PDB file of C-alpha atoms in Angstrom:
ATOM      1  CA  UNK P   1     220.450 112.547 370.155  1.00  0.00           C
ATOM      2  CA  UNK P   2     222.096 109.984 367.541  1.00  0.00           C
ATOM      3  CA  UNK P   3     224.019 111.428 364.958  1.00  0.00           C
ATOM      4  CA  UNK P   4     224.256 108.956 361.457  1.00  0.00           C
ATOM      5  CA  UNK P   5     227.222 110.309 359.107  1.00  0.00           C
ATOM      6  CA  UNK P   6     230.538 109.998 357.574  1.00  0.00           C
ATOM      7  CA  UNK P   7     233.655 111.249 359.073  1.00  0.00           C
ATOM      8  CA  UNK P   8     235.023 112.835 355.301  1.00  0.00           C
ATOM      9  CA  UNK P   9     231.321 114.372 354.814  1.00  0.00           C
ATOM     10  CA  UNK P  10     231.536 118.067 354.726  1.00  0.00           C
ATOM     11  CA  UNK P  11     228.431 118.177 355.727  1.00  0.00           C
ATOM     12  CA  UNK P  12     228.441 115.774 358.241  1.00  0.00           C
ATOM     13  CA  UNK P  13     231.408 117.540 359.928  1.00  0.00           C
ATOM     14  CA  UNK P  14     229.708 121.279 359.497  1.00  0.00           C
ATOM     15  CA  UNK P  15     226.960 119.293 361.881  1.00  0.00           C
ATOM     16  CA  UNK P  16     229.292 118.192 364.221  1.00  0.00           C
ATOM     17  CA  UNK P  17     230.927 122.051 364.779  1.00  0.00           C
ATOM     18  CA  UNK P  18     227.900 122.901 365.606  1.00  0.00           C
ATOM     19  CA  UNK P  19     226.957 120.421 368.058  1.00  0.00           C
ATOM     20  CA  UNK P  20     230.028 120.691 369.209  1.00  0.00           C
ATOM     21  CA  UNK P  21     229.910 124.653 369.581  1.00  0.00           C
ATOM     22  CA  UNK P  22     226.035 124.638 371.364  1.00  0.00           C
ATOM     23  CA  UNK P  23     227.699 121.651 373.629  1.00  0.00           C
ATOM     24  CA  UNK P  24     225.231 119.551 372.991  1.00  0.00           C
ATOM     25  CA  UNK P  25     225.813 115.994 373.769  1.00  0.00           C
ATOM     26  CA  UNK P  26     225.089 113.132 370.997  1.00  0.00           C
ATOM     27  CA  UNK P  27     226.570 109.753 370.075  1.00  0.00           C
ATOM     28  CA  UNK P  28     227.247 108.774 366.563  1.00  0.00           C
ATOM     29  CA  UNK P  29     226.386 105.560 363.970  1.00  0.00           C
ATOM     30  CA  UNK P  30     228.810 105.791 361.555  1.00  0.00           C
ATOM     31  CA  UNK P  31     227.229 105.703 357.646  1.00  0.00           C
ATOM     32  CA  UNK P  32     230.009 104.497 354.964  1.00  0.00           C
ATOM     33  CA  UNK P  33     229.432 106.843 351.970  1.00  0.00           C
ATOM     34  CA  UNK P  34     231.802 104.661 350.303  1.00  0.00           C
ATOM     35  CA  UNK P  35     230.251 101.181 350.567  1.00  0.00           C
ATOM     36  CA  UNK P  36     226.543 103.385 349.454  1.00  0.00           C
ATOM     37  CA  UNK P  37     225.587 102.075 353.315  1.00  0.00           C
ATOM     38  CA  UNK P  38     223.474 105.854 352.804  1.00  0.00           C
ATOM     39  CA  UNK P  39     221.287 104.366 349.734  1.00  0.00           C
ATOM     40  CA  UNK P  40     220.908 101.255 351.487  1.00  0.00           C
ATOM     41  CA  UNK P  41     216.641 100.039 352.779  1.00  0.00           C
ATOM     42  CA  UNK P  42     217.282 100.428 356.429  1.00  0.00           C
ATOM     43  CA  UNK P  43     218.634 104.102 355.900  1.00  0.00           C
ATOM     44  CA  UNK P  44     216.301 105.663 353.181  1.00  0.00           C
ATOM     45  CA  UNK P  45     213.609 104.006 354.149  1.00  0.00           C
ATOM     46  CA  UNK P  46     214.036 106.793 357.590  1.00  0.00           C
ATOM     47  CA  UNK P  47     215.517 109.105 355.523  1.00  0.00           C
ATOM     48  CA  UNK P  48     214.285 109.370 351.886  1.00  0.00           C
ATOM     49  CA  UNK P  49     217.497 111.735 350.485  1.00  0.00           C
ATOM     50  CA  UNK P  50     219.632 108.722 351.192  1.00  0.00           C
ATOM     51  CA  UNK P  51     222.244 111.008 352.202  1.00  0.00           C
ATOM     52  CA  UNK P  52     224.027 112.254 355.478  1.00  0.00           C
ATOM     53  CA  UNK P  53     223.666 113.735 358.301  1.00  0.00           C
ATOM     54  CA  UNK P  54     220.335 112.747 359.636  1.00  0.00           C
ATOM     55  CA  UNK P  55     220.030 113.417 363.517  1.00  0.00           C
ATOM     56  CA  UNK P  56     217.765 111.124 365.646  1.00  0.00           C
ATOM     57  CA  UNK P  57     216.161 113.418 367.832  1.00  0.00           C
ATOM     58  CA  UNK P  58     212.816 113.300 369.788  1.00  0.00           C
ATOM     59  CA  UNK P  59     211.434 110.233 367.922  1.00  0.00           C
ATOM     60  CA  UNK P  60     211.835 111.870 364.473  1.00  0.00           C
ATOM     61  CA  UNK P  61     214.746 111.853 361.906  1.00  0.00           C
ATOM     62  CA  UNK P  62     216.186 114.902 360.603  1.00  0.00           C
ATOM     63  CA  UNK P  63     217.675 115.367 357.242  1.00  0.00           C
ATOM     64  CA  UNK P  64     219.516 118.563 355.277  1.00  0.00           C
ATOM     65  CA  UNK P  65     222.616 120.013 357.565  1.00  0.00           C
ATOM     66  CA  UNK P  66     221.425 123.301 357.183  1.00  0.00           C
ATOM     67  CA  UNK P  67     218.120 122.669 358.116  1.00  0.00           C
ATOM     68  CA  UNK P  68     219.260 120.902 360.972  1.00  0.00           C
ATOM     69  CA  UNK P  69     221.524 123.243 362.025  1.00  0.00           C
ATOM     70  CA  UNK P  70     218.853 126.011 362.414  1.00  0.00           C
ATOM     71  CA  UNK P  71     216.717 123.812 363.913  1.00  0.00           C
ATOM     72  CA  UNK P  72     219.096 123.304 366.542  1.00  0.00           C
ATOM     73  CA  UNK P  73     219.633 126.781 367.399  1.00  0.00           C
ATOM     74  CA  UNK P  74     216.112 127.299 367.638  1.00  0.00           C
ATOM     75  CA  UNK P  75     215.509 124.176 369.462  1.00  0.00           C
ATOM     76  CA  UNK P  76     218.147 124.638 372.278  1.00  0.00           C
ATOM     77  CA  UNK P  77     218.713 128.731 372.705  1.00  0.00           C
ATOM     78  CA  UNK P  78     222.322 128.327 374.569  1.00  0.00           C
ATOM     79  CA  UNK P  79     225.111 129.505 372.843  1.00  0.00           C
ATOM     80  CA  UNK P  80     223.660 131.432 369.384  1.00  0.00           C
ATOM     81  CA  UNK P  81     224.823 130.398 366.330  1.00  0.00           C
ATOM     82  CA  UNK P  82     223.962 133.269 364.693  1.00  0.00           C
ATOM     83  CA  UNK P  83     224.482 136.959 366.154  1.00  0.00           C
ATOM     84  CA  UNK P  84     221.762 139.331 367.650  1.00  0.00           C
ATOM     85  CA  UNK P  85     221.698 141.694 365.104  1.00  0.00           C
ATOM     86  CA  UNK P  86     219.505 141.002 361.906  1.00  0.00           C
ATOM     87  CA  UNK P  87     222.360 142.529 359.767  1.00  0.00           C
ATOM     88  CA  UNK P  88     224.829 140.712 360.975  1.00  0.00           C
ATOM     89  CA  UNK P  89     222.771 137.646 360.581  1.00  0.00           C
ATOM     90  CA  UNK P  90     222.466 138.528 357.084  1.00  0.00           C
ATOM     91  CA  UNK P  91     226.081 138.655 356.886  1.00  0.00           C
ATOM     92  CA  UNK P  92     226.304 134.934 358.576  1.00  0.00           C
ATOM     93  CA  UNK P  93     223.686 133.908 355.735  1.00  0.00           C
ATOM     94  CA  UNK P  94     224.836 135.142 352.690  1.00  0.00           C
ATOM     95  CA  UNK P  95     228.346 133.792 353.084  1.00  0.00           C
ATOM     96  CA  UNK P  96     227.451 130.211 354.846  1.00  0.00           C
ATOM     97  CA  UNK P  97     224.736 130.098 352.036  1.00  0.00           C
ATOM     98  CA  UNK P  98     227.309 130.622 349.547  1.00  0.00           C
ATOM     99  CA  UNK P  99     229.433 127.917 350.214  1.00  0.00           C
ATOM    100  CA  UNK P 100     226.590 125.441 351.374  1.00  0.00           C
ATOM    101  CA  UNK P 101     224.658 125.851 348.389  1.00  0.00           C
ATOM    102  CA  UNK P 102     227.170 126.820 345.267  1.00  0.00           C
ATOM    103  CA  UNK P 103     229.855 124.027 346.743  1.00  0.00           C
ATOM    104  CA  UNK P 104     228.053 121.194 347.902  1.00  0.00           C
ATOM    105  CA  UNK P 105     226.133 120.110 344.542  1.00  0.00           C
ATOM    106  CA  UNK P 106     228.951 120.007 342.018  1.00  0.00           C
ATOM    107  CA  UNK P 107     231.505 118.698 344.517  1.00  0.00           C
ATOM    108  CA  UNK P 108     230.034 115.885 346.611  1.00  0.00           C
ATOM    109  CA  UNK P 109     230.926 112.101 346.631  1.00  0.00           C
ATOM    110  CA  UNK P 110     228.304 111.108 343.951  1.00  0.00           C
ATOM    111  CA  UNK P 111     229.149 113.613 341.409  1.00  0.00           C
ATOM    112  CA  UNK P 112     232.771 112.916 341.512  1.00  0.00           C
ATOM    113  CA  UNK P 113     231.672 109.363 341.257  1.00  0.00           C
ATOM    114  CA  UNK P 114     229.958 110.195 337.715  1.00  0.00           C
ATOM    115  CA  UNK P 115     232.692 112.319 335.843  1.00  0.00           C
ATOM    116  CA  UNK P 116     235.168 109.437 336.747  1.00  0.00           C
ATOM    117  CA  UNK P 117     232.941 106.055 336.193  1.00  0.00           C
ATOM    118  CA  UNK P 118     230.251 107.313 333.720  1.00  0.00           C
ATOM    119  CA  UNK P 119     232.111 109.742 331.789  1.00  0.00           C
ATOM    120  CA  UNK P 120     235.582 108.459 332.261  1.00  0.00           C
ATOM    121  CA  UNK P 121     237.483 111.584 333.462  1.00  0.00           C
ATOM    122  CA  UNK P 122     240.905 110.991 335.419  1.00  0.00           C
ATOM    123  CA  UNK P 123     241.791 112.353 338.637  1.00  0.00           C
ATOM    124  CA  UNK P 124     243.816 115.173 337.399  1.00  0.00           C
ATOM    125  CA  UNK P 125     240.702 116.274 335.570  1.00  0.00           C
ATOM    126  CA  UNK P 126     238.674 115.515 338.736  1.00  0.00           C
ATOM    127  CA  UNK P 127     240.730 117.421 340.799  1.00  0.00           C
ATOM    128  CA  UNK P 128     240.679 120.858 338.254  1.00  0.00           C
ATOM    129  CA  UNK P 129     236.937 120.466 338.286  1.00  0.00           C
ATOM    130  CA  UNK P 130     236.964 120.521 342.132  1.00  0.00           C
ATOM    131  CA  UNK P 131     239.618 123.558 342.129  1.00  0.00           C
ATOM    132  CA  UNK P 132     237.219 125.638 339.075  1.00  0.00           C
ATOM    133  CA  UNK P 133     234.318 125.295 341.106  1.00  0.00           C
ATOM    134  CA  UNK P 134     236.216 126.097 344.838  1.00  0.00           C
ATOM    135  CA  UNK P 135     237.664 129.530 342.921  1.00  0.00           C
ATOM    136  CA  UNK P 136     233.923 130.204 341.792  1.00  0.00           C
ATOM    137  CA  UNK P 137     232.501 130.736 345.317  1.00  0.00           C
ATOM    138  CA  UNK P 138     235.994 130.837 347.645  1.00  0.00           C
ATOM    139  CA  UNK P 139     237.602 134.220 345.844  1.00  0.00           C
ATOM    140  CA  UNK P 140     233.979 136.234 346.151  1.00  0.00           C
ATOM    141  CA  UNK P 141     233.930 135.049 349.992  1.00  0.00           C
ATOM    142  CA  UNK P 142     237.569 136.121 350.501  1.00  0.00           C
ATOM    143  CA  UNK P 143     236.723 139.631 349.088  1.00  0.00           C
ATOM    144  CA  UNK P 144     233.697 140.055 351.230  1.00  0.00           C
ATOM    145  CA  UNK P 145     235.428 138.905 354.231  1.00  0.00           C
ATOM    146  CA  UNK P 146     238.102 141.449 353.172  1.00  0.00           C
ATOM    147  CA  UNK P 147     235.210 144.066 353.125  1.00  0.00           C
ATOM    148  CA  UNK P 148     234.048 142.995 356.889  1.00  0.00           C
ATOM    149  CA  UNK P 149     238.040 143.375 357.843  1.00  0.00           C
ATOM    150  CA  UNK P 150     237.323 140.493 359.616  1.00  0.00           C
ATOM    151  CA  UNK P 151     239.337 138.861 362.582  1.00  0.00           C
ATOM    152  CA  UNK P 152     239.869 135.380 363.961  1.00  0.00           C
ATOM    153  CA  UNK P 153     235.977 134.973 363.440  1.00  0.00           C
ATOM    154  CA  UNK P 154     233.322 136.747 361.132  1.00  0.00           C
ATOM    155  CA  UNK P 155     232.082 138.409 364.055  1.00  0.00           C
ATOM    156  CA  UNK P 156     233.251 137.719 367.978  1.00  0.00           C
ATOM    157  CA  UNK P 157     232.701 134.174 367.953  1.00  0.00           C
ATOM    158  CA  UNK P 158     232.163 130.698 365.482  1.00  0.00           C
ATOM    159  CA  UNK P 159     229.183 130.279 364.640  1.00  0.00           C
ATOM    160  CA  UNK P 160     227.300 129.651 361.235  1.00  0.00           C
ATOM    161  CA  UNK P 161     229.085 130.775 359.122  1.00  0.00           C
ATOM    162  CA  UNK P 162     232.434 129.037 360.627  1.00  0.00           C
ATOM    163  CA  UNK P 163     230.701 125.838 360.752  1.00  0.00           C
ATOM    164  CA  UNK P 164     230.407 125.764 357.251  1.00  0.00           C
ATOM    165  CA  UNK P 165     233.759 127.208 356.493  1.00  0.00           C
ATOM    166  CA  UNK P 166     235.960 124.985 358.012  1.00  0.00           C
ATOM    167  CA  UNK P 167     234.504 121.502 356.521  1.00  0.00           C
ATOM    168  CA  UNK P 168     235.234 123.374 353.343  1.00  0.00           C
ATOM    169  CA  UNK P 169     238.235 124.068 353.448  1.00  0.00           C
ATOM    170  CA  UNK P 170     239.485 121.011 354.923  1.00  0.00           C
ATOM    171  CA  UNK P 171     238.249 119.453 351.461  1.00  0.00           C
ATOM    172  CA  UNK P 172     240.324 122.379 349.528  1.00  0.00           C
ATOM    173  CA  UNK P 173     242.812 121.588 350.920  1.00  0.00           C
ATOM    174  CA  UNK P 174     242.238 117.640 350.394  1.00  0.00           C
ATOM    175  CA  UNK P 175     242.251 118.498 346.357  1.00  0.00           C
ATOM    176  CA  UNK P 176     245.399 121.323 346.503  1.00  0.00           C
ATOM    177  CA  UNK P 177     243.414 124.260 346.310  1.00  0.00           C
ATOM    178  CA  UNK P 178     245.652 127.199 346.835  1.00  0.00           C
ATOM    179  CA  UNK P 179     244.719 129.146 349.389  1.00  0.00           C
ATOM    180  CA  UNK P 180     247.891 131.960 349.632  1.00  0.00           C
ATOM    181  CA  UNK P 181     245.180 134.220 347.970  1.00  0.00           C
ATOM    182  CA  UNK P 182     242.746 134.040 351.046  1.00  0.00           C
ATOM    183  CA  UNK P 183     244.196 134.849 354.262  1.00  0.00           C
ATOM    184  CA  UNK P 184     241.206 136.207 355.758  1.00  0.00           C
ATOM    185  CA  UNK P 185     239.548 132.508 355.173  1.00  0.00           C
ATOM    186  CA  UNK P 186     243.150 131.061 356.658  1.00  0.00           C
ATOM    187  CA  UNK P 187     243.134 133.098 359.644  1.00  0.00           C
ATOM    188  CA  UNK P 188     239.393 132.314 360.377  1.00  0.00           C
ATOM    189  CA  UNK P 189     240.377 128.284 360.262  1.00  0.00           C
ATOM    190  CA  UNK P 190     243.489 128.638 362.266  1.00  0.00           C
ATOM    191  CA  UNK P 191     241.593 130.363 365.500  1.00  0.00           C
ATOM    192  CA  UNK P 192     238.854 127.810 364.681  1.00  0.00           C
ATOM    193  CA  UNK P 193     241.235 124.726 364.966  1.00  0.00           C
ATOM    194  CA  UNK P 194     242.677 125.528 367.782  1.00  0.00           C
ATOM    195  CA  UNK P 195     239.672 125.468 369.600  1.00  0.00           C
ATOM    196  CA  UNK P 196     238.588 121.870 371.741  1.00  0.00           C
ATOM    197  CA  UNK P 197     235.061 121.865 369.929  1.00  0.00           C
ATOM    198  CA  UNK P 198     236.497 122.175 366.302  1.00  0.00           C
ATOM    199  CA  UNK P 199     239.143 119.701 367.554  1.00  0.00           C
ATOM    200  CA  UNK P 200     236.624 116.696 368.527  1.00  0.00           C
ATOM    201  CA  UNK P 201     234.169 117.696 365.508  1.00  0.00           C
ATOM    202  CA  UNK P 202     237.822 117.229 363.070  1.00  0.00           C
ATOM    203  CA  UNK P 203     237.252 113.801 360.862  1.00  0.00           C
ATOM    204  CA  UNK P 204     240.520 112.692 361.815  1.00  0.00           C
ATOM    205  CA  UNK P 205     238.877 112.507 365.649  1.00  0.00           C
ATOM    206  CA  UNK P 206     235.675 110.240 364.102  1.00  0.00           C
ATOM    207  CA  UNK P 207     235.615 106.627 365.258  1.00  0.00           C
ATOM    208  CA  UNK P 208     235.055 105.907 361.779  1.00  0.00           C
ATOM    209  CA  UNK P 209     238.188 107.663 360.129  1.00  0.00           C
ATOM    210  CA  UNK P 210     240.098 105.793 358.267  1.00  0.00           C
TER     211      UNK P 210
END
């Protein structure tokens, strides 16, 4: 199992938690989002969304972290990353959905590429675009995770849900988002981190971080 992505991707890390959490081994080819190595012949031509993750697997090439990620947890049953129950899966859904969907398209590399070099925006204005857009889908989770009285984890262990959380908030954080208003969220990342298989899935642990 090869794993092609970027040590900053959000969704390249959200891949890596769960990897890391089903304890499945897999070695990595680092793609450099920042050199467009992703929109490059040798990549699209395997994967045709030029973007990462894609995981090698079983002679065919995966694309979309979501996708993948439920693949996976159909594909090898240990560990669940979802829960038993189908309400509580709902409950896993509608949050990692949330934040997978809503945050990824008007936050990621290429967009923020566009409001500064096409349409000439600074980084001050960058970063309040990033923070507007964070508030938009980050305050609704915090309420419903305040509904769910929620613990160290949505439910009694990571899973889903946490895998997306976590990559999300390390990129909050990255652009000052103030996050004093979500403690829930806060307390949910700090039982995450200190656990080994958030630890190696971390971009700071990537052998291309930098």
């Amino acid at each position: 199992m090869k794993l092609y992505g970027y040590w900053r991707s959000s969704t390249s890390y959200r891949l890596r938690c769960a990897l890391e959490l089903k304890g499945l081994a897999y070695e990595q080819d680092p793609v450099n989002l920042l050199e467009s190595a992703q929109k490059g012949e040798a990549f699209a031509s395997r994967n045709p969304f030029a973007t990462v993750p894609m995981l090698e697997y079983d002679r065919r090439d995966r694309a979309q972290s979501m996708a993948i990620i439920e693949w996976l947890d159909e594909r090898f049953t240990e560990a669940p990353l979802l829960p038993v129950s189908v309400e509580e899966r709902f409950t896993v859904r509608e949050l990692a959905y949330a934040i997978a969907t809503e945050l990824h398209a008007p936050l990621n590399l290429p967009v923020l590429k566009y409001l500064k070099n096409e349409l000439g925006h600074s980084q001050d204005e960058i970063d309040t675009w990033y923070r507007h857009w964070l508030a938009k889908t980050l305050v609704p989770v915090e309420q419903r995770l305040e509904q769910l009285q929620t613990g160290d984890f949505l439910f009694d262990r990571p899973g889903l849900f946490e895998t997306v959380l976590i990559p999300q908030l390390y990129n909050a954080r990255r652009f000052k988002y103030d996050l004093s208003a979500s403690p829930r969220m806060v307390q949910i990342e700090q039982a995450c981190l200190a656990l080994p298989a958030f630890q190696r899935a971390h971009p700071d642990s990537q052998p291309d971080a930098g």
